[in-house]
Amino acid sequence: KAGVTQTPRYLIKTRGQQVTLSCSPISGHRSVSWYQQTPGQGLQFLFEYFSETQRNKGNFPGRFSGRQFSNSRSEMNVSTLELGDSALYLCASSLWAGTGQSGNTIYFGEGSWLTVV
Amino acid sequence: AQKITQTQPGMFVQEKEAVTLDCTYDTSDPSYGLFWYKQPSSGEMIFLIYQGSYDQQNATEGRYSLNFQKARKSANLVISASQLGDSAMYFCAMREIGLTGNQFYFGTGTSLTVIP
């Protein structure tokens, strides 16, 4: 069973540009969530999508947006990039169904390393 | 208040020894799940072990076990027989399963170094 796939793995962008990151969840998983990880701020929740609807949103500016498609694949977009957006962006998927380990665990992709120069 | 607290920024352990990574949590939701993840330098977050709030027994997965003390709200990870490949960041996390929401909360992590 394929895991969570994130593309691209590494990218370098210039301040002011925009970037789109892609995430394909584990087959059958309808929930996709995104996290930003930096040395200074740790792991921060960006947003979560379930069946194409955004269910939860973290405390990030409107420059950060996302969407989920009917096949559960998700993209996140950051516009007008700033130096502080340099981070590891992690996508995770989950069944999000009922209780127990299988229903509640989120599984992560390898992440996308974004460097803004 | 912090939902997840990991008080050990860094830990060292001798190869083949056991090590305990501390985690305390805060929630008023009676139904929740507790998780541990490992993050090697490559960046991927690897799921290790899960403990449900209603589970009567401590979870175990191979060399990993979770010391769940509900009254103390602690969920410490025990790694037995440490290996060099265990060197990584370890994150404790919680999901409140009840009506309060579905968001995952992560701790700040503990960096574990296994010494040969």
mmCIF file with all atom_site columns, N, CA and C in Angstrom, chain A residues 40-99:
data_model
loop_
_atom_site.group_PDB
_atom_site.id
_atom_site.type_symbol
_atom_site.label_atom_id
_atom_site.label_alt_id
_atom_site.label_comp_id
_atom_site.label_asym_id
_atom_site.label_entity_id
_atom_site.label_seq_id
_atom_site.pdbx_PDB_ins_code
_atom_site.Cartn_x
_atom_site.Cartn_y
_atom_site.Cartn_z
_atom_site.occupancy
_atom_site.B_iso_or_equiv
_atom_site.pdbx_formal_charge
_atom_site.auth_seq_id
_atom_site.auth_comp_id
_atom_site.auth_asym_id
_atom_site.auth_atom_id
_atom_site.pdbx_PDB_model_num
ATOM 1   N N  . GLY A 1 40 ? 12.514  27.238 14.700 1.00 0.00 ? 40 GLY A N  1
ATOM 2   C CA . GLY A 1 40 ? 12.112  28.164 15.740 1.00 0.00 ? 40 GLY A CA 1
ATOM 3   C C  . GLY A 1 40 ? 10.708  27.939 16.268 1.00 0.00 ? 40 GLY A C  1
ATOM 4   N N  . GLN A 1 41 ? 9.786   27.579 15.403 1.00 0.00 ? 41 GLN A N  1
ATOM 5   C CA . GLN A 1 41 ? 8.370   27.447 15.774 1.00 0.00 ? 41 GLN A CA 1
ATOM 6   C C  . GLN A 1 41 ? 7.910   26.014 15.936 1.00 0.00 ? 41 GLN A C  1
ATOM 7   N N  . GLY A 1 42 ? 8.740   25.070 15.585 1.00 0.00 ? 42 GLY A N  1
ATOM 8   C CA . GLY A 1 42 ? 8.328   23.677 15.710 1.00 0.00 ? 42 GLY A CA 1
ATOM 9   C C  . GLY A 1 42 ? 7.298   23.306 14.655 1.00 0.00 ? 42 GLY A C  1
ATOM 10  N N  . LEU A 1 43 ? 6.439   22.367 15.020 1.00 0.00 ? 43 LEU A N  1
ATOM 11  C CA . LEU A 1 43 ? 5.431   21.836 14.099 1.00 0.00 ? 43 LEU A CA 1
ATOM 12  C C  . LEU A 1 43 ? 4.136   22.611 14.292 1.00 0.00 ? 43 LEU A C  1
ATOM 13  N N  . GLN A 1 44 ? 3.691   23.285 13.251 1.00 0.00 ? 44 GLN A N  1
ATOM 14  C CA . GLN A 1 44 ? 2.477   24.086 13.349 1.00 0.00 ? 44 GLN A CA 1
ATOM 15  C C  . GLN A 1 44 ? 1.439   23.627 12.338 1.00 0.00 ? 44 GLN A C  1
ATOM 16  N N  . PHE A 1 45 ? 0.206   23.521 12.805 1.00 0.00 ? 45 PHE A N  1
ATOM 17  C CA . PHE A 1 45 ? -0.912  23.066 11.985 1.00 0.00 ? 45 PHE A CA 1
ATOM 18  C C  . PHE A 1 45 ? -1.357  24.184 11.043 1.00 0.00 ? 45 PHE A C  1
ATOM 19  N N  . LEU A 1 46 ? -1.471  23.842 9.774  1.00 0.00 ? 46 LEU A N  1
ATOM 20  C CA . LEU A 1 46 ? -1.925  24.814 8.774  1.00 0.00 ? 46 LEU A CA 1
ATOM 21  C C  . LEU A 1 46 ? -3.430  24.686 8.539  1.00 0.00 ? 46 LEU A C  1
ATOM 22  N N  . PHE A 1 47 ? -3.845  23.546 8.008  1.00 0.00 ? 47 PHE A N  1
ATOM 23  C CA . PHE A 1 47 ? -5.261  23.287 7.777  1.00 0.00 ? 47 PHE A CA 1
ATOM 24  C C  . PHE A 1 47 ? -5.495  21.811 7.516  1.00 0.00 ? 47 PHE A C  1
ATOM 25  N N  . GLU A 1 48 ? -6.775  21.447 7.574  1.00 0.00 ? 48 GLU A N  1
ATOM 26  C CA . GLU A 1 48 ? -7.171  20.073 7.342  1.00 0.00 ? 48 GLU A CA 1
ATOM 27  C C  . GLU A 1 48 ? -8.371  20.047 6.420  1.00 0.00 ? 48 GLU A C  1
ATOM 28  N N  . TYR A 1 49 ? -8.345  19.126 5.460  1.00 0.00 ? 49 TYR A N  1
ATOM 29  C CA . TYR A 1 49 ? -9.451  18.950 4.533  1.00 0.00 ? 49 TYR A CA 1
ATOM 30  C C  . TYR A 1 49 ? -10.012 17.539 4.666  1.00 0.00 ? 49 TYR A C  1
ATOM 31  N N  . PHE A 1 50 ? -11.310 17.484 4.520  1.00 0.00 ? 50 PHE A N  1
ATOM 32  C CA . PHE A 1 50 ? -12.009 16.196 4.533  1.00 0.00 ? 50 PHE A CA 1
ATOM 33  C C  . PHE A 1 50 ? -13.091 16.261 3.481  1.00 0.00 ? 50 PHE A C  1
ATOM 34  N N  . SER A 1 51 ? -13.054 15.323 2.554  1.00 0.00 ? 51 SER A N  1
ATOM 35  C CA . SER A 1 51 ? -14.038 15.291 1.455  1.00 0.00 ? 51 SER A CA 1
ATOM 36  C C  . SER A 1 51 ? -14.216 16.669 0.825  1.00 0.00 ? 51 SER A C  1
ATOM 37  N N  . GLU A 1 52 ? -13.085 17.264 0.471  1.00 0.00 ? 52 GLU A N  1
ATOM 38  C CA . GLU A 1 52 ? -13.022 18.521 -0.293 1.00 0.00 ? 52 GLU A CA 1
ATOM 39  C C  . GLU A 1 52 ? -13.416 19.752 0.532  1.00 0.00 ? 52 GLU A C  1
ATOM 40  N N  . THR A 1 53 ? -13.698 19.592 1.811  1.00 0.00 ? 53 THR A N  1
ATOM 41  C CA . THR A 1 53 ? -14.088 20.719 2.654  1.00 0.00 ? 53 THR A CA 1
ATOM 42  C C  . THR A 1 53 ? -13.021 20.986 3.711  1.00 0.00 ? 53 THR A C  1
ATOM 43  N N  . GLN A 1 54 ? -12.708 22.250 3.897  1.00 0.00 ? 54 GLN A N  1
ATOM 44  C CA . GLN A 1 54 ? -11.750 22.597 4.939  1.00 0.00 ? 54 GLN A CA 1
ATOM 45  C C  . GLN A 1 54 ? -12.454 22.514 6.285  1.00 0.00 ? 54 GLN A C  1
ATOM 46  N N  . ARG A 1 55 ? -11.950 21.659 7.189  1.00 0.00 ? 55 ARG A N  1
ATOM 47  C CA . ARG A 1 55 ? -12.606 21.453 8.474  1.00 0.00 ? 55 ARG A CA 1
ATOM 48  C C  . ARG A 1 55 ? -11.945 22.227 9.611  1.00 0.00 ? 55 ARG A C  1
ATOM 49  N N  . ASN A 1 56 ? -10.649 22.373 9.508  1.00 0.00 ? 56 ASN A N  1
ATOM 50  C CA . ASN A 1 56 ? -9.912  23.080 10.556 1.00 0.00 ? 56 ASN A CA 1
ATOM 51  C C  . ASN A 1 56 ? -8.853  23.951 9.910  1.00 0.00 ? 56 ASN A C  1
ATOM 52  N N  . LYS A 1 57 ? -8.552  25.040 10.567 1.00 0.00 ? 57 LYS A N  1
ATOM 53  C CA . LYS A 1 57 ? -7.546  25.953 10.036 1.00 0.00 ? 57 LYS A CA 1
ATOM 54  C C  . LYS A 1 57 ? -6.706  26.461 11.187 1.00 0.00 ? 57 LYS A C  1
ATOM 55  N N  . GLY A 1 58 ? -5.396  26.481 10.980 1.00 0.00 ? 58 GLY A N  1
ATOM 56  C CA . GLY A 1 58 ? -4.495  27.002 11.994 1.00 0.00 ? 58 GLY A CA 1
ATOM 57  C C  . GLY A 1 58 ? -4.389  28.513 11.889 1.00 0.00 ? 58 GLY A C  1
ATOM 58  N N  . ASN A 1 59 ? -3.483  29.060 12.673 1.00 0.00 ? 59 ASN A N  1
ATOM 59  C CA . ASN A 1 59 ? -3.336  30.509 12.756 1.00 0.00 ? 59 ASN A CA 1
ATOM 60  C C  . ASN A 1 59 ? -2.265  30.994 11.786 1.00 0.00 ? 59 ASN A C  1
ATOM 61  N N  . PHE A 1 60 ? -2.578  30.979 10.525 1.00 0.00 ? 60 PHE A N  1
ATOM 62  C CA . PHE A 1 60 ? -1.660  31.432 9.488  1.00 0.00 ? 60 PHE A CA 1
ATOM 63  C C  . PHE A 1 60 ? -2.342  32.513 8.659  1.00 0.00 ? 60 PHE A C  1
ATOM 64  N N  . PRO A 1 61 ? -1.539  33.411 8.066  1.00 0.00 ? 61 PRO A N  1
ATOM 65  C CA . PRO A 1 61 ? -2.153  34.466 7.250  1.00 0.00 ? 61 PRO A CA 1
ATOM 66  C C  . PRO A 1 61 ? -2.815  33.909 6.005  1.00 0.00 ? 61 PRO A C  1
ATOM 67  N N  . GLY A 1 62 ? -3.629  34.749 5.386  1.00 0.00 ? 62 GLY A N  1
ATOM 68  C CA . GLY A 1 62 ? -4.379  34.331 4.214  1.00 0.00 ? 62 GLY A CA 1
ATOM 69  C C  . GLY A 1 62 ? -3.520  33.967 3.012  1.00 0.00 ? 62 GLY A C  1
ATOM 70  N N  . ARG A 1 63 ? -2.219  34.276 3.081  1.00 0.00 ? 63 ARG A N  1
ATOM 71  C CA . ARG A 1 63 ? -1.324  33.897 1.981  1.00 0.00 ? 63 ARG A CA 1
ATOM 72  C C  . ARG A 1 63 ? -1.222  32.376 1.855  1.00 0.00 ? 63 ARG A C  1
ATOM 73  N N  . PHE A 1 64 ? -1.554  31.699 2.913  1.00 0.00 ? 64 PHE A N  1
ATOM 74  C CA . PHE A 1 64 ? -1.523  30.239 2.925  1.00 0.00 ? 64 PHE A CA 1
ATOM 75  C C  . PHE A 1 64 ? -2.935  29.722 2.628  1.00 0.00 ? 64 PHE A C  1
ATOM 76  N N  . SER A 1 65 ? -3.053  28.949 1.597  1.00 0.00 ? 65 SER A N  1
ATOM 77  C CA . SER A 1 65 ? -4.361  28.405 1.242  1.00 0.00 ? 65 SER A CA 1
ATOM 78  C C  . SER A 1 65 ? -4.195  26.965 0.782  1.00 0.00 ? 65 SER A C  1
ATOM 79  N N  . GLY A 1 66 ? -5.293  26.292 0.719  1.00 0.00 ? 66 GLY A N  1
ATOM 80  C CA . GLY A 1 66 ? -5.238  24.900 0.277  1.00 0.00 ? 66 GLY A CA 1
ATOM 81  C C  . GLY A 1 66 ? -6.536  24.500 -0.374 1.00 0.00 ? 66 GLY A C  1
ATOM 82  N N  . ARG A 1 67 ? -6.507  23.317 -0.926 1.00 0.00 ? 67 ARG A N  1
ATOM 83  C CA . ARG A 1 67 ? -7.736  22.750 -1.464 1.00 0.00 ? 67 ARG A CA 1
ATOM 84  C C  . ARG A 1 67 ? -7.581  21.243 -1.557 1.00 0.00 ? 67 ARG A C  1
ATOM 85  N N  . GLN A 1 68 ? -8.694  20.579 -1.669 1.00 0.00 ? 68 GLN A N  1
ATOM 86  C CA . GLN A 1 68 ? -8.679  19.125 -1.826 1.00 0.00 ? 68 GLN A CA 1
ATOM 87  C C  . GLN A 1 68 ? -9.582  18.760 -2.991 1.00 0.00 ? 68 GLN A C  1
ATOM 88  N N  . PHE A 1 69 ? -9.140  17.817 -3.774 1.00 0.00 ? 69 PHE A N  1
ATOM 89  C CA . PHE A 1 69 ? -9.878  17.404 -4.956 1.00 0.00 ? 69 PHE A CA 1
ATOM 90  C C  . PHE A 1 69 ? -10.746 16.181 -4.648 1.00 0.00 ? 69 PHE A C  1
ATOM 91  N N  . SER A 1 70 ? -11.582 15.833 -5.609 1.00 0.00 ? 70 SER A N  1
ATOM 92  C CA . SER A 1 70 ? -12.526 14.725 -5.384 1.00 0.00 ? 70 SER A CA 1
ATOM 93  C C  . SER A 1 70 ? -11.814 13.392 -5.181 1.00 0.00 ? 70 SER A C  1
ATOM 94  N N  . ASN A 1 71 ? -10.585 13.281 -5.657 1.00 0.00 ? 71 ASN A N  1
ATOM 95  C CA . ASN A 1 71 ? -9.834  12.026 -5.454 1.00 0.00 ? 71 ASN A CA 1
ATOM 96  C C  . ASN A 1 71 ? -9.006  12.079 -4.169 1.00 0.00 ? 71 ASN A C  1
ATOM 97  N N  . SER A 1 72 ? -9.281  13.078 -3.322 1.00 0.00 ? 72 SER A N  1
ATOM 98  C CA . SER A 1 72 ? -8.632  13.305 -2.016 1.00 0.00 ? 72 SER A CA 1
ATOM 99  C C  . SER A 1 72 ? -7.237  13.909 -2.107 1.00 0.00 ? 72 SER A C  1
ATOM 100 N N  . ARG A 1 73 ? -6.690  14.006 -3.297 1.00 0.00 ? 73 ARG A N  1
ATOM 101 C CA . ARG A 1 73 ? -5.399  14.692 -3.430 1.00 0.00 ? 73 ARG A CA 1
ATOM 102 C C  . ARG A 1 73 ? -5.557  16.147 -2.989 1.00 0.00 ? 73 ARG A C  1
ATOM 103 N N  . SER A 1 74 ? -4.487  16.689 -2.451 1.00 0.00 ? 74 SER A N  1
ATOM 104 C CA . SER A 1 74 ? -4.584  18.051 -1.914 1.00 0.00 ? 74 SER A CA 1
ATOM 105 C C  . SER A 1 74 ? -3.402  18.882 -2.401 1.00 0.00 ? 74 SER A C  1
ATOM 106 N N  . GLU A 1 75 ? -3.632  20.150 -2.478 1.00 0.00 ? 75 GLU A N  1
ATOM 107 C CA . GLU A 1 75 ? -2.573  21.104 -2.786 1.00 0.00 ? 75 GLU A CA 1
ATOM 108 C C  . GLU A 1 75 ? -2.617  22.229 -1.753 1.00 0.00 ? 75 GLU A C  1
ATOM 109 N N  . MET A 1 76 ? -1.453  22.757 -1.452 1.00 0.00 ? 76 MET A N  1
ATOM 110 C CA . MET A 1 76 ? -1.418  23.981 -0.663 1.00 0.00 ? 76 MET A CA 1
ATOM 111 C C  . MET A 1 76 ? -0.612  25.020 -1.435 1.00 0.00 ? 76 MET A C  1
ATOM 112 N N  . ASN A 1 77 ? -1.022  26.243 -1.285 1.00 0.00 ? 77 ASN A N  1
ATOM 113 C CA . ASN A 1 77 ? -0.421  27.345 -2.017 1.00 0.00 ? 77 ASN A CA 1
ATOM 114 C C  . ASN A 1 77 ? 0.016   28.418 -1.038 1.00 0.00 ? 77 ASN A C  1
ATOM 115 N N  . VAL A 1 78 ? 1.200   28.948 -1.278 1.00 0.00 ? 78 VAL A N  1
ATOM 116 C CA . VAL A 1 78 ? 1.647   30.103 -0.498 1.00 0.00 ? 78 VAL A CA 1
ATOM 117 C C  . VAL A 1 78 ? 1.953   31.216 -1.491 1.00 0.00 ? 78 VAL A C  1
ATOM 118 N N  . SER A 1 79 ? 1.285   32.327 -1.347 1.00 0.00 ? 79 SER A N  1
ATOM 119 C CA . SER A 1 79 ? 1.507   33.455 -2.253 1.00 0.00 ? 79 SER A CA 1
ATOM 120 C C  . SER A 1 79 ? 2.418   34.484 -1.586 1.00 0.00 ? 79 SER A C  1
ATOM 121 N N  . THR A 1 80 ? 2.989   35.325 -2.398 1.00 0.00 ? 80 THR A N  1
ATOM 122 C CA . THR A 1 80 ? 3.863   36.408 -1.923 1.00 0.00 ? 80 THR A CA 1
ATOM 123 C C  . THR A 1 80 ? 4.826   35.897 -0.848 1.00 0.00 ? 80 THR A C  1
ATOM 124 N N  . LEU A 1 81 ? 5.668   34.989 -1.251 1.00 0.00 ? 81 LEU A N  1
ATOM 125 C CA . LEU A 1 81 ? 6.563   34.319 -0.309 1.00 0.00 ? 81 LEU A CA 1
ATOM 126 C C  . LEU A 1 81 ? 7.449   35.297 0.448  1.00 0.00 ? 81 LEU A C  1
ATOM 127 N N  . GLU A 1 82 ? 7.645   34.967 1.720  1.00 0.00 ? 82 GLU A N  1
ATOM 128 C CA . GLU A 1 82 ? 8.546   35.723 2.589  1.00 0.00 ? 82 GLU A CA 1
ATOM 129 C C  . GLU A 1 82 ? 9.665   34.792 3.045  1.00 0.00 ? 82 GLU A C  1
ATOM 130 N N  . LEU A 1 83 ? 10.773  35.407 3.483  1.00 0.00 ? 83 LEU A N  1
ATOM 131 C CA . LEU A 1 83 ? 11.915  34.603 3.935  1.00 0.00 ? 83 LEU A CA 1
ATOM 132 C C  . LEU A 1 83 ? 11.493  33.643 5.050  1.00 0.00 ? 83 LEU A C  1
ATOM 133 N N  . GLY A 1 84 ? 10.594  34.100 5.902  1.00 0.00 ? 84 GLY A N  1
ATOM 134 C CA . GLY A 1 84 ? 10.144  33.290 7.035  1.00 0.00 ? 84 GLY A CA 1
ATOM 135 C C  . GLY A 1 84 ? 9.292   32.101 6.659  1.00 0.00 ? 84 GLY A C  1
ATOM 136 N N  . ASP A 1 85 ? 8.937   31.997 5.384  1.00 0.00 ? 85 ASP A N  1
ATOM 137 C CA . ASP A 1 85 ? 8.154   30.839 4.933  1.00 0.00 ? 85 ASP A CA 1
ATOM 138 C C  . ASP A 1 85 ? 9.060   29.644 4.644  1.00 0.00 ? 85 ASP A C  1
ATOM 139 N N  . SER A 1 86 ? 10.358  29.849 4.705  1.00 0.00 ? 86 SER A N  1
ATOM 140 C CA . SER A 1 86 ? 11.291  28.742 4.521  1.00 0.00 ? 86 SER A CA 1
ATOM 141 C C  . SER A 1 86 ? 11.055  27.711 5.618  1.00 0.00 ? 86 SER A C  1
ATOM 142 N N  . ALA A 1 87 ? 10.733  26.497 5.202  1.00 0.00 ? 87 ALA A N  1
ATOM 143 C CA . ALA A 1 87 ? 10.340  25.486 6.183  1.00 0.00 ? 87 ALA A CA 1
ATOM 144 C C  . ALA A 1 87 ? 10.199  24.142 5.503  1.00 0.00 ? 87 ALA A C  1
ATOM 145 N N  . LEU A 1 88 ? 9.987   23.130 6.340  1.00 0.00 ? 88 LEU A N  1
ATOM 146 C CA . LEU A 1 88 ? 9.565   21.817 5.861  1.00 0.00 ? 88 LEU A CA 1
ATOM 147 C C  . LEU A 1 88 ? 8.047   21.776 5.944  1.00 0.00 ? 88 LEU A C  1
ATOM 148 N N  . TYR A 1 89 ? 7.399   21.497 4.830  1.00 0.00 ? 89 TYR A N  1
ATOM 149 C CA . TYR A 1 89 ? 5.941   21.410 4.809  1.00 0.00 ? 89 TYR A CA 1
ATOM 150 C C  . TYR A 1 89 ? 5.554   19.935 4.732  1.00 0.00 ? 89 TYR A C  1
ATOM 151 N N  . LEU A 1 90 ? 4.822   19.516 5.725  1.00 0.00 ? 90 LEU A N  1
ATOM 152 C CA . LEU A 1 90 ? 4.440   18.113 5.851  1.00 0.00 ? 90 LEU A CA 1
ATOM 153 C C  . LEU A 1 90 ? 2.947   17.943 5.596  1.00 0.00 ? 90 LEU A C  1
ATOM 154 N N  . CYS A 1 91 ? 2.645   16.932 4.825  1.00 0.00 ? 91 CYS A N  1
ATOM 155 C CA . CYS A 1 91 ? 1.262   16.562 4.567  1.00 0.00 ? 91 CYS A CA 1
ATOM 156 C C  . CYS A 1 91 ? 1.003   15.237 5.282  1.00 0.00 ? 91 CYS A C  1
ATOM 157 N N  . ALA A 1 92 ? -0.208  15.086 5.804  1.00 0.00 ? 92 ALA A N  1
ATOM 158 C CA . ALA A 1 92 ? -0.565  13.840 6.485  1.00 0.00 ? 92 ALA A CA 1
ATOM 159 C C  . ALA A 1 92 ? -1.967  13.430 6.081  1.00 0.00 ? 92 ALA A C  1
ATOM 160 N N  . SER A 1 93 ? -2.201  12.136 6.017  1.00 0.00 ? 93 SER A N  1
ATOM 161 C CA . SER A 1 93 ? -3.548  11.673 5.685  1.00 0.00 ? 93 SER A CA 1
ATOM 162 C C  . SER A 1 93 ? -4.073  10.733 6.756  1.00 0.00 ? 93 SER A C  1
ATOM 163 N N  . SER A 1 94 ? -5.384  10.617 6.800  1.00 0.00 ? 94 SER A N  1
ATOM 164 C CA . SER A 1 94 ? -6.020  9.800  7.822  1.00 0.00 ? 94 SER A CA 1
ATOM 165 C C  . SER A 1 94 ? -7.372  9.311  7.328  1.00 0.00 ? 94 SER A C  1
ATOM 166 N N  . LEU A 1 95 ? -7.799  8.193  7.894  1.00 0.00 ? 95 LEU A N  1
ATOM 167 C CA . LEU A 1 95 ? -9.147  7.710  7.624  1.00 0.00 ? 95 LEU A CA 1
ATOM 168 C C  . LEU A 1 95 ? -10.174 8.607  8.300  1.00 0.00 ? 95 LEU A C  1
ATOM 169 N N  . TRP A 1 96 ? -9.837  9.051  9.486  1.00 0.00 ? 96 TRP A N  1
ATOM 170 C CA . TRP A 1 96 ? -10.694 9.922  10.298 1.00 0.00 ? 96 TRP A CA 1
ATOM 171 C C  . TRP A 1 96 ? -12.080 9.295  10.445 1.00 0.00 ? 96 TRP A C  1
ATOM 172 N N  . ALA A 1 97 ? -12.075 8.072  10.937 1.00 0.00 ? 97 ALA A N  1
ATOM 173 C CA . ALA A 1 97 ? -13.346 7.385  11.052 1.00 0.00 ? 97 ALA A CA 1
ATOM 174 C C  . ALA A 1 97 ? -13.411 6.637  12.367 1.00 0.00 ? 97 ALA A C  1
ATOM 175 N N  . GLY A 1 98 ? -14.324 6.996  13.222 1.00 0.00 ? 98 GLY A N  1
ATOM 176 C CA . GLY A 1 98 ? -14.559 6.280  14.461 1.00 0.00 ? 98 GLY A CA 1
ATOM 177 C C  . GLY A 1 98 ? -13.412 6.399  15.439 1.00 0.00 ? 98 GLY A C  1
ATOM 178 N N  . THR A 1 99 ? -13.253 5.375  16.233 1.00 0.00 ? 99 THR A N  1
ATOM 179 C CA . THR A 1 99 ? -12.224 5.402  17.270 1.00 0.00 ? 99 THR A CA 1
ATOM 180 C C  . THR A 1 99 ? -11.169 4.359  16.971 1.00 0.00 ? 99 THR A C  1
#
